[in-house]
């Protein structure tokens, strides 16, 4: 086995580089083999080269010096367990031939702390949403009888011998959003899972037309996320290899147990505490490439739980023809998502009716405010606050909410709840990290980010779920290939890391194009700011031209979708429907532009490409989505 350099402290912690005949350079420049982020490191700080004595470390005239075992060196022949310090980061030199031999002998001589069969892959999963459950089920199917999976989620409770979701009386308000699952993802699920999700035609609908990602002509399916959670949890309850723990995972309390696990899979979502605990292993997220004019772009979206009276084809056409409102529903019932301007986002607050103080629970947590029968107001059941814009019925935000309801044929009494979420895109450097190295008494633990813990939520409902299901399938495949009862290695997950990078690129490039648009002069602007400009048109929006522009735009979209989505409305039906919308809102819809369906609705990442053979996989450096040329 070759020798390696392993990160001990700093962003490279737990990562390793195999030493070979080519020099390995260290420094702040991006073209170094190991990039040092410490400001006390030089651009080219040090280098390891191969010479007759073995591997030799050279200081390359660095400003602050290179240290081995706390002694400053200019040239040093590396020996096993040498600790190298460059800037504020440290690395360990390991001669793998020696290490592997000692480790194998130790494992034979020292009793293991766990009595589990050494051929069993021990896995802990944090977060029991659709992604965590789908991964647990897939891994158990791919390694039957060879896994022991422990899955944590604080939103569960025990009912008799089974684990179920808590209800509202227990403080858990189930997600009722409708998500769109692409056929590429649902056809990759096992027959048992497919049967559980889609055995009842009433559980899903095929609202959106067949597109580039529709495998074998199978359309995407709209389905409630709570239905997915219920069915997957029911299946997991029946699997002896899956232990369900109705508790929130605490990485500090579980430290000792984790050291005896082979795998930790983090599926807690975008605000994962476990991921942040291991931030030095997974690396810091980069927001700069999703910035415009030096500002990190973040959209705030208001989610309105509604029941629309419009047929699905009309809802689809209204949705894709503008960027202000998006309806995703199951036979009319679902969430109407409203993209907010900067000023509107400031008004998404609640008010405590007792203390008469403002609370940001709906914007900061976020919470779901449900309509109350006794006073017809929207109340947060956790904090007792009321949605302030609904109290001020004449407020600009409430007026725009009502216009969105009118656009999609929703009576005001059919608006039953309000929530919000933030689209916050970042680029993650890695999704796989070695958390603990193998010792005589521990197997070595690898950590993985899946779902929203790896990729931010997308404005289009279901994009996060599609990405999460693909990532779960990829990791299950990699582990099923790699597991031989021996310590796992970085090389075992090259294909998974490549698949994750591709998913990140595809979903983030799509998200970028859902947040910005470029005009005919080549100027890129945030869509929320363009909406704000349209919303401020006021009296200038009453000349009737906006309606005509929207009708022309919808006619073009209808011509494009007509062969794939029957029943689209005629010009007369659209005109009759849109004349009820306020002129200022029509101007906003016109200014927002149509969805760029060639990018937003284009082909999904196909992870099967990485698992069709044992050929080498090249992992490219992720590109900046702002440099992409628009598709035509």
Coordinates of C-alpha atoms in Angstrom, one line a residue:
X1 CA 0.0 0.0 0.0
X2 CA 1.3 3.5 -0.7
X3 CA 2.1 6.2 1.9
X4 CA -0.3 9.0 2.5
X5 CA -0.5 12.5 4.0
X6 CA -3.6 12.8 6.3
X7 CA -5.1 16.1 7.5
X8 CA -5.2 16.4 11.3
X9 CA -6.5 19.9 11.9
X10 CA -8.0 22.5 9.6
X11 CA -10.3 22.2 6.6
X12 CA -8.4 19.1 5.3
X13 CA -9.1 17.1 8.5
X14 CA -9.7 13.4 7.8
X15 CA -8.8 13.7 4.1
X16 CA -5.8 12.0 2.7
X17 CA -3.5 12.3 -0.3
X18 CA -1.6 9.3 -1.7
X19 CA 2.1 10.1 -2.2
X20 CA 3.6 9.0 -5.5
X21 CA 6.4 9.9 -8.0
X22 CA 4.9 13.4 -8.6
X23 CA 5.7 16.2 -6.1
X24 CA 2.9 17.2 -3.8
X25 CA 2.8 21.0 -3.1
X26 CA 1.2 22.9 -0.3
X27 CA 0.3 26.6 -0.2
X28 CA -2.4 29.2 -0.7
X29 CA -2.5 29.2 -4.5
X30 CA -5.3 27.2 -5.9
X31 CA -3.1 25.1 -8.2
X32 CA -1.3 23.5 -5.2
X33 CA -2.0 19.8 -4.6
X34 CA -3.1 20.7 -1.0
X35 CA -4.5 24.2 -0.8
X36 CA -3.9 25.8 2.6
X37 CA -6.5 28.4 3.6
X38 CA -4.5 29.8 6.6
X39 CA -3.4 33.4 6.0
X40 CA 0.0 32.6 7.6
X41 CA 0.8 30.2 4.7
X42 CA 2.7 31.3 1.6
X43 CA 1.5 30.9 -2.0
X44 CA 3.9 28.0 -2.5
X45 CA 4.8 27.0 1.0
X46 CA 6.2 23.5 1.0
X47 CA 6.6 20.4 -1.2
X48 CA 7.0 16.7 -0.8
X49 CA 9.2 15.0 -3.4
X50 CA 10.5 11.5 -4.0
X51 CA 14.2 10.9 -3.5
X52 CA 16.5 7.9 -2.7
X53 CA 15.8 8.2 1.1
X54 CA 12.1 8.1 0.5
X55 CA 9.7 11.0 0.7
X56 CA 11.4 14.3 1.5
X57 CA 9.7 17.5 2.7
X58 CA 11.1 20.8 1.6
X59 CA 10.3 24.3 2.8
X60 CA 10.0 26.5 -0.4
X61 CA 11.3 29.7 1.2
X62 CA 8.0 30.2 3.0
X63 CA 7.4 33.4 5.0
X64 CA 6.5 31.7 8.4
X65 CA 8.4 28.3 8.0
X66 CA 7.5 24.6 7.8
X67 CA 7.5 22.5 11.0
X68 CA 7.9 18.8 11.6
X69 CA 7.1 17.6 15.2
X70 CA 7.3 21.3 16.2
X71 CA 10.8 21.8 14.8
X72 CA 11.3 24.2 11.9
X73 CA 12.9 22.4 8.9
X74 CA 14.1 23.3 5.4
X75 CA 14.6 19.7 4.4
X76 CA 13.3 16.6 6.2
X77 CA 13.1 12.9 5.3
X78 CA 9.6 11.9 6.4
X79 CA 9.2 9.1 8.9
X80 CA 6.0 7.3 10.0
X81 CA 3.8 9.5 12.3
X82 CA 5.7 12.7 11.6
X83 CA 3.4 15.7 12.2
X84 CA 3.8 18.5 9.7
X85 CA 2.6 22.0 10.4
X86 CA 2.0 24.5 7.6
X87 CA 0.4 27.8 8.7
X88 CA -2.3 26.9 11.1
X89 CA -3.0 23.4 9.6
X90 CA -1.3 20.1 10.5
X91 CA -0.9 16.9 8.6
X92 CA 0.3 13.4 9.6
X93 CA 2.6 11.3 7.4
X94 CA 1.6 7.6 7.4
X95 CA 3.6 4.8 5.8
X96 CA 0.6 2.6 5.0
X97 CA 2.5 -0.7 4.7
X98 CA 3.4 -0.4 8.4
X99 CA 0.1 0.9 9.5
X100 CA -2.0 -1.8 7.7
X101 CA 0.2 -4.6 9.1
X102 CA 0.0 -3.4 12.7
X103 CA -3.7 -2.7 12.4
X104 CA -4.5 -6.2 11.1
X105 CA -2.5 -7.9 13.8
X106 CA -4.1 -5.7 16.5
X107 CA -7.5 -6.6 15.3
X108 CA -6.7 -10.3 15.7
X109 CA -5.2 -9.9 19.1
X110 CA -7.5 -7.4 20.8
X111 CA -11.2 -8.2 21.4
X112 CA -13.5 -5.7 19.6
X113 CA -15.7 -3.5 21.7
X114 CA -18.8 -4.5 19.8
X115 CA -20.2 -8.0 19.7
X116 CA -21.8 -7.3 16.3
X117 CA -20.7 -9.7 13.5
X118 CA -17.7 -8.1 11.9
X119 CA -19.3 -8.7 8.5
X120 CA -22.2 -6.4 9.4
X121 CA -22.1 -2.8 8.1
X122 CA -23.2 -0.6 11.0
X123 CA -24.9 2.6 9.9
X124 CA -26.4 5.6 11.8
X125 CA -28.7 8.0 9.9
X126 CA -29.7 11.4 11.3
X127 CA -33.1 12.6 10.0
X128 CA -36.0 10.3 9.1
X129 CA -37.6 12.2 6.3
X130 CA -38.0 10.8 2.8
X131 CA -34.3 10.8 2.0
X132 CA -33.1 9.2 5.2
X133 CA -35.9 6.5 5.0
X134 CA -35.3 5.9 1.3
X135 CA -31.6 5.4 1.9
X136 CA -32.2 3.0 4.8
X137 CA -34.6 0.9 2.8
X138 CA -32.4 0.9 -0.3
X139 CA -29.3 -0.2 1.6
X140 CA -31.1 -3.0 3.4
X141 CA -32.3 -4.2 0.0
X142 CA -28.8 -4.1 -1.6
X143 CA -27.1 -5.7 1.4
X144 CA -29.7 -8.1 2.8
X145 CA -28.8 -9.6 6.1
X146 CA -25.5 -7.6 6.2
X147 CA -26.6 -4.2 7.7
X148 CA -27.5 -2.8 11.0
X149 CA -29.1 0.6 10.5
X150 CA -30.1 3.0 13.3
X151 CA -32.3 5.9 12.2
X152 CA -33.0 8.9 14.5
X153 CA -35.8 11.5 14.2
X154 CA -37.3 13.6 16.9
X155 CA -40.6 14.0 15.0
X156 CA -41.5 10.4 15.7
X157 CA -43.1 8.8 18.7
X158 CA -43.6 5.1 19.7
X159 CA -47.1 3.6 19.4
X160 CA -47.1 0.1 20.7
X161 CA -44.5 -1.9 18.9
X162 CA -44.2 0.6 16.0
X163 CA -42.8 4.1 15.4
X164 CA -45.2 6.7 13.9
X165 CA -45.1 10.4 13.2
X166 CA -46.2 12.7 16.0
X167 CA -49.4 14.7 15.3
X168 CA -50.3 18.3 16.1
X169 CA -51.2 17.6 19.7
X170 CA -47.6 16.4 20.2
X171 CA -46.1 19.5 18.5
X172 CA -45.5 18.1 15.0
X173 CA -47.3 19.9 12.2
X174 CA -46.9 17.6 9.2
X175 CA -45.7 18.9 5.9
X176 CA -48.6 19.0 3.5
X177 CA -46.7 20.3 0.5
X178 CA -47.2 18.6 -2.8
X179 CA -43.9 17.7 -4.6
X180 CA -43.2 16.7 -8.1
X181 CA -41.2 13.4 -8.4
X182 CA -39.6 12.8 -11.7
X183 CA -39.9 9.4 -13.3
X184 CA -36.1 9.0 -13.4
X185 CA -36.2 9.0 -9.6
X186 CA -39.3 7.0 -8.8
X187 CA -38.5 4.3 -11.3
X188 CA -35.1 3.8 -9.5
X189 CA -37.0 2.7 -6.4
X190 CA -37.7 -0.9 -5.5
X191 CA -40.9 -2.6 -6.5
X192 CA -41.9 -2.7 -2.8
X193 CA -41.4 1.0 -2.3
X194 CA -43.1 1.9 -5.7
X195 CA -46.1 -0.2 -4.6
X196 CA -46.3 1.5 -1.3
X197 CA -46.2 5.0 -2.7
X198 CA -48.4 4.6 -5.8
X199 CA -50.7 1.7 -5.0
X200 CA -53.7 4.2 -4.8
X201 CA -54.4 6.4 -7.8
X202 CA -55.8 9.0 -5.5
X203 CA -52.4 9.4 -3.8
X204 CA -50.8 11.1 -6.8
X205 CA -51.6 12.9 -10.0
X206 CA -49.7 13.5 -13.3
X207 CA -50.2 17.2 -13.6
X208 CA -47.0 18.2 -15.4
X209 CA -46.3 17.1 -19.0
X210 CA -43.7 14.6 -20.1
X211 CA -40.3 16.2 -20.5
X212 CA -36.6 15.6 -21.1
X213 CA -36.3 13.7 -17.9
X214 CA -39.3 11.4 -18.4
X215 CA -37.9 7.9 -18.6
X216 CA -39.8 5.6 -21.0
X217 CA -42.3 8.4 -21.6
X218 CA -43.5 8.2 -17.9
X219 CA -44.6 11.7 -16.7
X220 CA -43.6 13.2 -13.3
X221 CA -46.0 12.6 -10.5
X222 CA -47.4 15.0 -7.9
X223 CA -47.6 13.5 -4.4
X224 CA -47.9 14.8 -0.9
X225 CA -44.7 14.7 1.0
X226 CA -46.6 13.5 4.1
X227 CA -47.8 10.5 2.1
X228 CA -44.2 9.6 1.2
X229 CA -43.1 10.0 4.8
X230 CA -46.0 7.8 6.1
X231 CA -45.5 5.0 3.6
X232 CA -41.7 4.8 3.9
X233 CA -41.8 4.9 7.7
X234 CA -44.4 2.0 7.6
X235 CA -42.0 0.0 5.4
X236 CA -39.0 0.7 7.7
X237 CA -41.0 -0.5 10.7
X238 CA -41.2 -3.9 9.1
X239 CA -37.4 -4.3 8.4
X240 CA -35.6 -6.1 11.2
X241 CA -32.3 -4.6 10.1
X242 CA -33.6 -1.0 10.6
X243 CA -33.9 0.3 14.2
X244 CA -36.0 3.4 14.5
X245 CA -35.2 5.8 17.4
X246 CA -37.9 8.5 18.0
X247 CA -35.3 11.0 19.3
X248 CA -33.4 13.9 17.9
X249 CA -29.8 12.9 17.2
X250 CA -27.3 14.5 19.5
X251 CA -23.8 14.1 18.0
X252 CA -22.1 15.0 21.4
X253 CA -24.1 12.4 23.3
X254 CA -23.5 9.8 20.6
X255 CA -19.8 10.3 20.2
X256 CA -18.7 7.0 21.7
X257 CA -21.3 5.0 19.9
X258 CA -20.4 6.7 16.6
X259 CA -16.8 5.6 16.9
X260 CA -18.1 2.0 16.6
X261 CA -20.1 2.7 13.5
X262 CA -18.8 2.4 10.0
X263 CA -21.1 5.0 8.5
X264 CA -22.9 8.2 9.6
X265 CA -25.4 9.6 7.1
X266 CA -26.6 13.2 7.7
X267 CA -30.1 13.8 6.3
X268 CA -31.3 16.4 8.8
X269 CA -32.0 19.1 6.2
X270 CA -30.5 22.5 5.3
X271 CA -30.0 23.5 8.9
X272 CA -28.3 20.3 10.1
X273 CA -26.5 20.6 13.4
X274 CA -24.7 17.4 12.8
X275 CA -23.2 18.7 9.6
X276 CA -22.1 21.9 11.3
X277 CA -20.5 19.9 14.1
X278 CA -18.3 18.3 11.4
X279 CA -17.8 21.5 9.4
X280 CA -14.1 21.1 9.6
X281 CA -14.4 17.7 7.9
X282 CA -16.8 18.6 5.2
X283 CA -15.5 22.1 4.6
X284 CA -17.1 25.5 4.6
X285 CA -19.9 26.2 2.1
X286 CA -19.1 28.8 -0.6
X287 CA -21.8 31.4 -1.3
X288 CA -19.7 33.6 -3.5
X289 CA -20.6 32.0 -6.8
X290 CA -24.3 32.5 -6.2
X291 CA -23.8 36.2 -5.7
X292 CA -24.8 39.2 -7.8
X293 CA -22.9 42.5 -7.5
X294 CA -21.2 41.2 -4.4
X295 CA -24.5 40.2 -2.7
X296 CA -25.4 36.6 -1.9
X297 CA -28.7 36.0 -3.6
X298 CA -31.4 34.7 -1.3
X299 CA -35.1 34.5 -2.2
X300 CA -37.9 34.5 0.4
X301 CA -40.9 32.5 -0.8
X302 CA -44.3 32.6 0.9
X303 CA -46.1 29.3 0.9
X304 CA -49.9 29.5 0.8
X305 CA -51.9 26.3 1.5
X306 CA -54.8 26.5 -0.9
X307 CA -57.5 24.7 -2.8
X308 CA -57.7 25.8 -6.4
X309 CA -60.8 25.4 -8.5
X310 CA -59.0 25.6 -11.8
X311 CA -58.2 22.5 -13.9
X312 CA -54.6 21.3 -13.9
X313 CA -53.8 22.4 -17.5
X314 CA -54.9 25.9 -16.7
X315 CA -52.8 26.0 -13.5
X316 CA -49.7 24.7 -15.4
X317 CA -50.0 27.4 -18.1
X318 CA -50.5 30.2 -15.5
X319 CA -47.5 28.9 -13.5
X320 CA -44.9 28.6 -16.3
X321 CA -45.9 31.9 -17.9
X322 CA -44.6 34.1 -15.0
X323 CA -42.1 34.0 -12.1
X324 CA -44.2 35.6 -9.3
X325 CA -46.5 32.7 -8.3
X326 CA -46.1 28.9 -8.6
X327 CA -48.9 26.4 -7.8
X328 CA -48.0 22.8 -7.2
X329 CA -51.0 20.7 -6.2
X330 CA -52.7 17.4 -6.1
X331 CA -56.1 17.8 -7.8
X332 CA -56.1 21.5 -6.9
X333 CA -55.0 21.1 -3.2
X334 CA -51.5 22.1 -2.4
X335 CA -49.3 25.2 -2.0
X336 CA -49.3 28.4 -3.9
X337 CA -45.7 29.7 -3.6
X338 CA -45.2 33.4 -3.9
X339 CA -41.8 34.9 -4.6
X340 CA -41.4 38.0 -2.5
X341 CA -39.6 41.3 -3.1
X342 CA -37.1 42.6 -0.5
X343 CA -39.7 45.0 0.9
X344 CA -42.4 42.3 1.1
X345 CA -40.0 39.9 2.9
X346 CA -39.6 42.5 5.7
X347 CA -43.3 42.3 6.3
X348 CA -43.5 38.5 6.8
X349 CA -43.8 38.7 10.6
X350 CA -46.2 37.7 13.3
X351 CA -47.5 39.7 16.2
X352 CA -48.0 38.4 19.7
X353 CA -51.7 39.3 20.5
X354 CA -51.0 39.2 24.3
X355 CA -47.7 41.1 24.6
X356 CA -48.3 43.2 21.5
X357 CA -44.8 42.6 20.2
X358 CA -43.6 41.5 16.8
X359 CA -42.2 38.0 16.3
X360 CA -40.3 36.7 13.3
X361 CA -41.3 33.0 13.9
X362 CA -42.8 32.6 10.4
X363 CA -39.7 34.1 8.8
X364 CA -37.0 32.8 11.0
X365 CA -38.0 29.2 12.0
X366 CA -40.2 29.0 9.8
X367 CA -43.6 28.1 11.3
X368 CA -46.9 27.2 9.7
X369 CA -49.7 29.6 10.6
X370 CA -53.1 27.9 10.2
X371 CA -56.5 29.7 9.8
X372 CA -58.4 29.5 13.1
X373 CA -62.2 28.9 13.0
X374 CA -63.0 31.1 16.0
X375 CA -61.5 34.4 14.6
X376 CA -60.6 33.5 11.0
X377 CA -57.0 34.6 11.6
X378 CA -53.7 32.8 10.9
X379 CA -52.1 31.6 14.1
X380 CA -48.8 29.9 14.8
X381 CA -49.6 27.0 17.1
X382 CA -46.1 26.9 18.6
X383 CA -45.6 30.6 19.4
X384 CA -49.2 31.9 19.5
X385 CA -48.5 34.7 17.1
X386 CA -50.8 36.0 14.4
X387 CA -49.8 36.7 10.7
X388 CA -49.6 40.5 10.7
X389 CA -50.4 41.2 7.0
X390 CA -53.6 39.2 7.3
X391 CA -54.7 41.4 10.3
X392 CA -54.0 44.5 8.2
X393 CA -56.3 43.5 5.3
X394 CA -55.4 46.7 3.5
X395 CA -51.6 46.1 3.6
X396 CA -49.8 45.9 0.3
X397 CA -48.6 42.4 0.9
X398 CA -52.1 41.1 1.7
X399 CA -53.4 42.7 -1.4
X400 CA -50.8 40.9 -3.5
X401 CA -51.6 37.6 -1.8
X402 CA -55.3 38.0 -2.7
X403 CA -54.3 38.7 -6.3
X404 CA -52.3 35.5 -6.4
X405 CA -55.3 33.7 -5.1
X406 CA -57.5 35.2 -7.8
X407 CA -54.9 34.2 -10.5
X408 CA -55.3 30.6 -9.5
X409 CA -59.0 30.5 -8.8
X410 CA -58.7 30.2 -5.0
X411 CA -61.5 31.7 -2.9
X412 CA -60.1 33.5 0.2
X413 CA -61.8 31.0 2.5
X414 CA -59.9 28.2 0.7
X415 CA -56.6 29.7 1.9
X416 CA -56.0 27.6 5.0
X417 CA -52.4 28.1 6.1
X418 CA -49.3 30.3 5.5
X419 CA -45.6 29.6 5.9
X420 CA -42.4 30.8 4.3
X421 CA -39.0 29.4 3.3
X422 CA -35.7 30.8 2.0
X423 CA -33.9 29.7 -1.1
X424 CA -30.2 29.9 0.0
X425 CA -27.8 28.4 -2.5
X426 CA -24.2 27.4 -1.7
X427 CA -21.5 25.4 -3.2
X428 CA -20.2 22.5 -1.0
X429 CA -16.6 21.3 -1.4
X430 CA -17.3 17.7 -0.5
X431 CA -20.1 15.4 0.6
X432 CA -17.9 12.6 1.9
X433 CA -15.5 12.8 4.8
X434 CA -13.6 10.4 7.1
X435 CA -14.8 11.3 10.6
X436 CA -12.7 8.7 12.5
X437 CA -9.8 6.6 11.3
X438 CA -9.6 2.9 12.1
X439 CA -7.8 1.8 15.3
X440 CA -7.4 -1.5 17.1
X441 CA -10.8 -1.1 18.7
X442 CA -12.8 1.0 16.3
X443 CA -13.6 0.3 12.6
X444 CA -13.2 3.8 11.2
X445 CA -16.2 6.0 10.5
X446 CA -17.2 7.8 7.2
X447 CA -19.7 10.6 7.1
X448 CA -22.0 11.5 4.2
X449 CA -24.3 14.5 3.4
X450 CA -27.6 13.6 1.7
X451 CA -30.7 15.6 0.7
X452 CA -31.0 19.2 1.8
X453 CA -28.0 18.8 4.1
X454 CA -26.0 18.5 0.9
X455 CA -28.0 20.7 -1.4
X456 CA -30.2 23.7 -0.7
X457 CA -34.0 23.7 -1.2
X458 CA -35.1 24.7 -4.7
X459 CA -37.9 27.0 -5.5
X460 CA -39.6 24.4 -7.7
X461 CA -41.4 22.0 -5.3
X462 CA -39.8 18.5 -5.5
X463 CA -36.4 19.5 -6.8
X464 CA -34.9 18.9 -3.4
X465 CA -36.6 15.6 -3.0
X466 CA -35.5 14.4 -6.5
X467 CA -31.9 15.3 -5.7
X468 CA -32.2 13.7 -2.3
X469 CA -33.6 10.4 -3.6
X470 CA -30.8 10.3 -6.3
X471 CA -28.2 10.9 -3.6
X472 CA -29.6 8.2 -1.4
X473 CA -29.6 5.7 -4.3
X474 CA -26.0 6.6 -5.2
X475 CA -24.7 6.1 -1.6
X476 CA -26.5 2.8 -1.2
X477 CA -25.0 1.6 -4.4
X478 CA -21.5 2.7 -3.4
X479 CA -21.7 1.1 0.0
X480 CA -23.1 -2.2 -1.3
X481 CA -20.2 -2.4 -3.8
X482 CA -17.5 -1.4 -1.2
X483 CA -18.5 -3.3 1.9
X484 CA -16.4 -6.4 2.4
X485 CA -16.1 -6.3 6.2
X486 CA -12.9 -4.2 6.0
X487 CA -12.3 -0.5 6.8
X488 CA -13.8 1.7 4.2
X489 CA -11.5 4.0 2.1
X490 CA -11.8 7.3 0.2
X491 CA -11.4 5.3 -3.0
X492 CA -14.7 3.4 -2.3
X493 CA -16.7 6.6 -2.8
X494 CA -15.2 8.2 -5.9
X495 CA -18.4 7.3 -7.9
X496 CA -20.7 8.6 -5.2
X497 CA -18.7 11.9 -4.8
X498 CA -18.8 12.3 -8.6
X499 CA -22.6 11.7 -8.6
X500 CA -23.1 14.2 -5.8
X501 CA -21.0 16.8 -7.7
X502 CA -23.1 16.3 -10.8
X503 CA -26.3 16.7 -8.8
X504 CA -25.0 19.8 -7.1
X505 CA -24.0 21.3 -10.5
X506 CA -27.4 20.5 -12.2
X507 CA -29.6 21.6 -9.4
X508 CA -27.6 24.7 -8.5
X509 CA -27.3 25.9 -12.1
X510 CA -31.1 25.4 -12.4
X511 CA -31.7 27.3 -9.2
X512 CA -29.5 30.1 -10.4
X513 CA -31.5 30.5 -13.5
X514 CA -34.7 30.5 -11.5
X515 CA -33.4 33.5 -9.4
X516 CA -31.9 35.7 -12.1
X517 CA -32.6 36.7 -15.7
X518 CA -30.5 38.4 -18.4
X519 CA -32.0 41.0 -20.6
X520 CA -31.4 41.8 -24.3
X521 CA -28.4 44.0 -23.3
X522 CA -26.8 41.2 -21.4
X523 CA -27.5 42.7 -18.0
X524 CA -28.2 40.1 -15.3
X525 CA -30.7 41.1 -12.6
X526 CA -32.4 39.3 -9.7
X527 CA -36.0 38.3 -10.6
X528 CA -37.2 39.5 -7.2
X529 CA -35.9 43.0 -8.1
X530 CA -37.6 42.9 -11.5
X531 CA -40.9 41.9 -9.7
X532 CA -40.4 44.9 -7.4
X533 CA -40.1 47.2 -10.4
X534 CA -43.3 45.9 -11.9
X535 CA -45.1 46.1 -8.5
X536 CA -44.2 49.7 -8.3
X537 CA -45.7 50.6 -11.6
X538 CA -48.9 51.9 -10.0
X539 CA -51.2 53.9 -12.3
X540 CA -48.9 53.4 -15.2
X541 CA -50.1 49.8 -15.4
X542 CA -53.6 50.5 -16.7
X543 CA -53.1 50.8 -20.5
X544 CA -54.0 47.2 -21.2
X545 CA -50.8 46.3 -22.9
X546 CA -49.7 43.9 -20.1
X547 CA -52.7 41.7 -20.6
X548 CA -52.0 41.4 -24.3
X549 CA -48.3 40.6 -23.7
X550 CA -49.3 37.9 -21.2
X551 CA -51.8 36.4 -23.6
X552 CA -49.2 36.3 -26.4
X553 CA -46.7 34.7 -24.1
X554 CA -49.2 32.0 -22.9
X555 CA -50.2 31.3 -26.5
X556 CA -46.5 30.5 -27.3
X557 CA -46.2 28.3 -24.3
X558 CA -49.4 26.5 -25.1
X559 CA -48.2 25.8 -28.6
X560 CA -45.0 24.3 -27.1
X561 CA -46.8 22.2 -24.5
X562 CA -50.0 21.3 -26.4
X563 CA -48.8 17.9 -27.7
X564 CA -47.7 16.9 -24.2
X565 CA -50.5 18.4 -22.1
X566 CA -54.1 18.1 -23.4
X567 CA -56.8 20.4 -22.3
X568 CA -54.9 23.7 -22.3
X569 CA -57.3 26.7 -22.2
X570 CA -58.1 28.8 -25.3
X571 CA -57.3 32.4 -25.8
X572 CA -60.9 33.4 -24.9
X573 CA -60.8 31.4 -21.7
X574 CA -57.5 33.0 -20.7
X575 CA -58.7 36.5 -21.5
X576 CA -61.8 36.0 -19.5
X577 CA -59.8 34.7 -16.5
X578 CA -57.1 37.4 -16.5
X579 CA -59.4 40.4 -16.8
X580 CA -60.3 39.9 -13.2
X581 CA -56.7 40.5 -12.2
X582 CA -55.7 44.0 -11.1
X583 CA -53.7 45.9 -13.7
X584 CA -50.7 46.4 -11.3
X585 CA -50.5 42.7 -10.8
X586 CA -50.6 42.0 -14.5
X587 CA -47.7 44.4 -14.9
X588 CA -45.8 42.4 -12.2
X589 CA -46.5 39.1 -14.0
X590 CA -45.4 40.5 -17.3
X591 CA -42.2 42.0 -15.9
X592 CA -41.3 38.8 -14.0
X593 CA -40.9 36.9 -17.3
X594 CA -41.8 33.3 -18.1
X595 CA -40.1 30.2 -16.6
X596 CA -37.0 29.3 -18.5
X597 CA -38.2 25.8 -19.0
X598 CA -35.2 24.7 -21.1
X599 CA -33.0 25.1 -18.0
X600 CA -35.4 24.8 -15.1
X601 CA -37.3 21.9 -16.6
X602 CA -34.5 20.2 -18.4
X603 CA -32.9 16.9 -18.0
X604 CA -32.1 15.7 -14.5
X605 CA -28.6 14.3 -13.5
X606 CA -28.5 10.6 -14.3
X607 CA -26.4 8.9 -11.6
X608 CA -26.7 5.6 -13.4
X609 CA -23.8 6.8 -15.6
X610 CA -21.4 6.2 -12.7
X611 CA -22.6 2.7 -11.9
X612 CA -22.8 1.0 -15.3
X613 CA -19.3 -0.3 -15.2
X614 CA -16.0 -0.4 -13.3
X615 CA -14.4 2.1 -15.6
X616 CA -12.5 5.0 -13.9
X617 CA -14.6 8.1 -12.9
X618 CA -13.2 11.6 -13.4
X619 CA -14.6 14.2 -11.0
X620 CA -14.5 17.6 -12.6
X621 CA -14.1 20.9 -10.7
X622 CA -17.7 22.4 -10.4
X623 CA -18.3 25.2 -12.7
X624 CA -19.7 28.6 -11.8
X625 CA -23.3 28.6 -13.1
X626 CA -23.1 32.4 -13.8
X627 CA -20.7 31.6 -16.7
X628 CA -23.2 29.2 -18.4
X629 CA -24.6 30.3 -21.8
X630 CA -28.4 30.1 -22.0
X631 CA -29.9 27.2 -23.9
X632 CA -31.8 27.9 -27.0

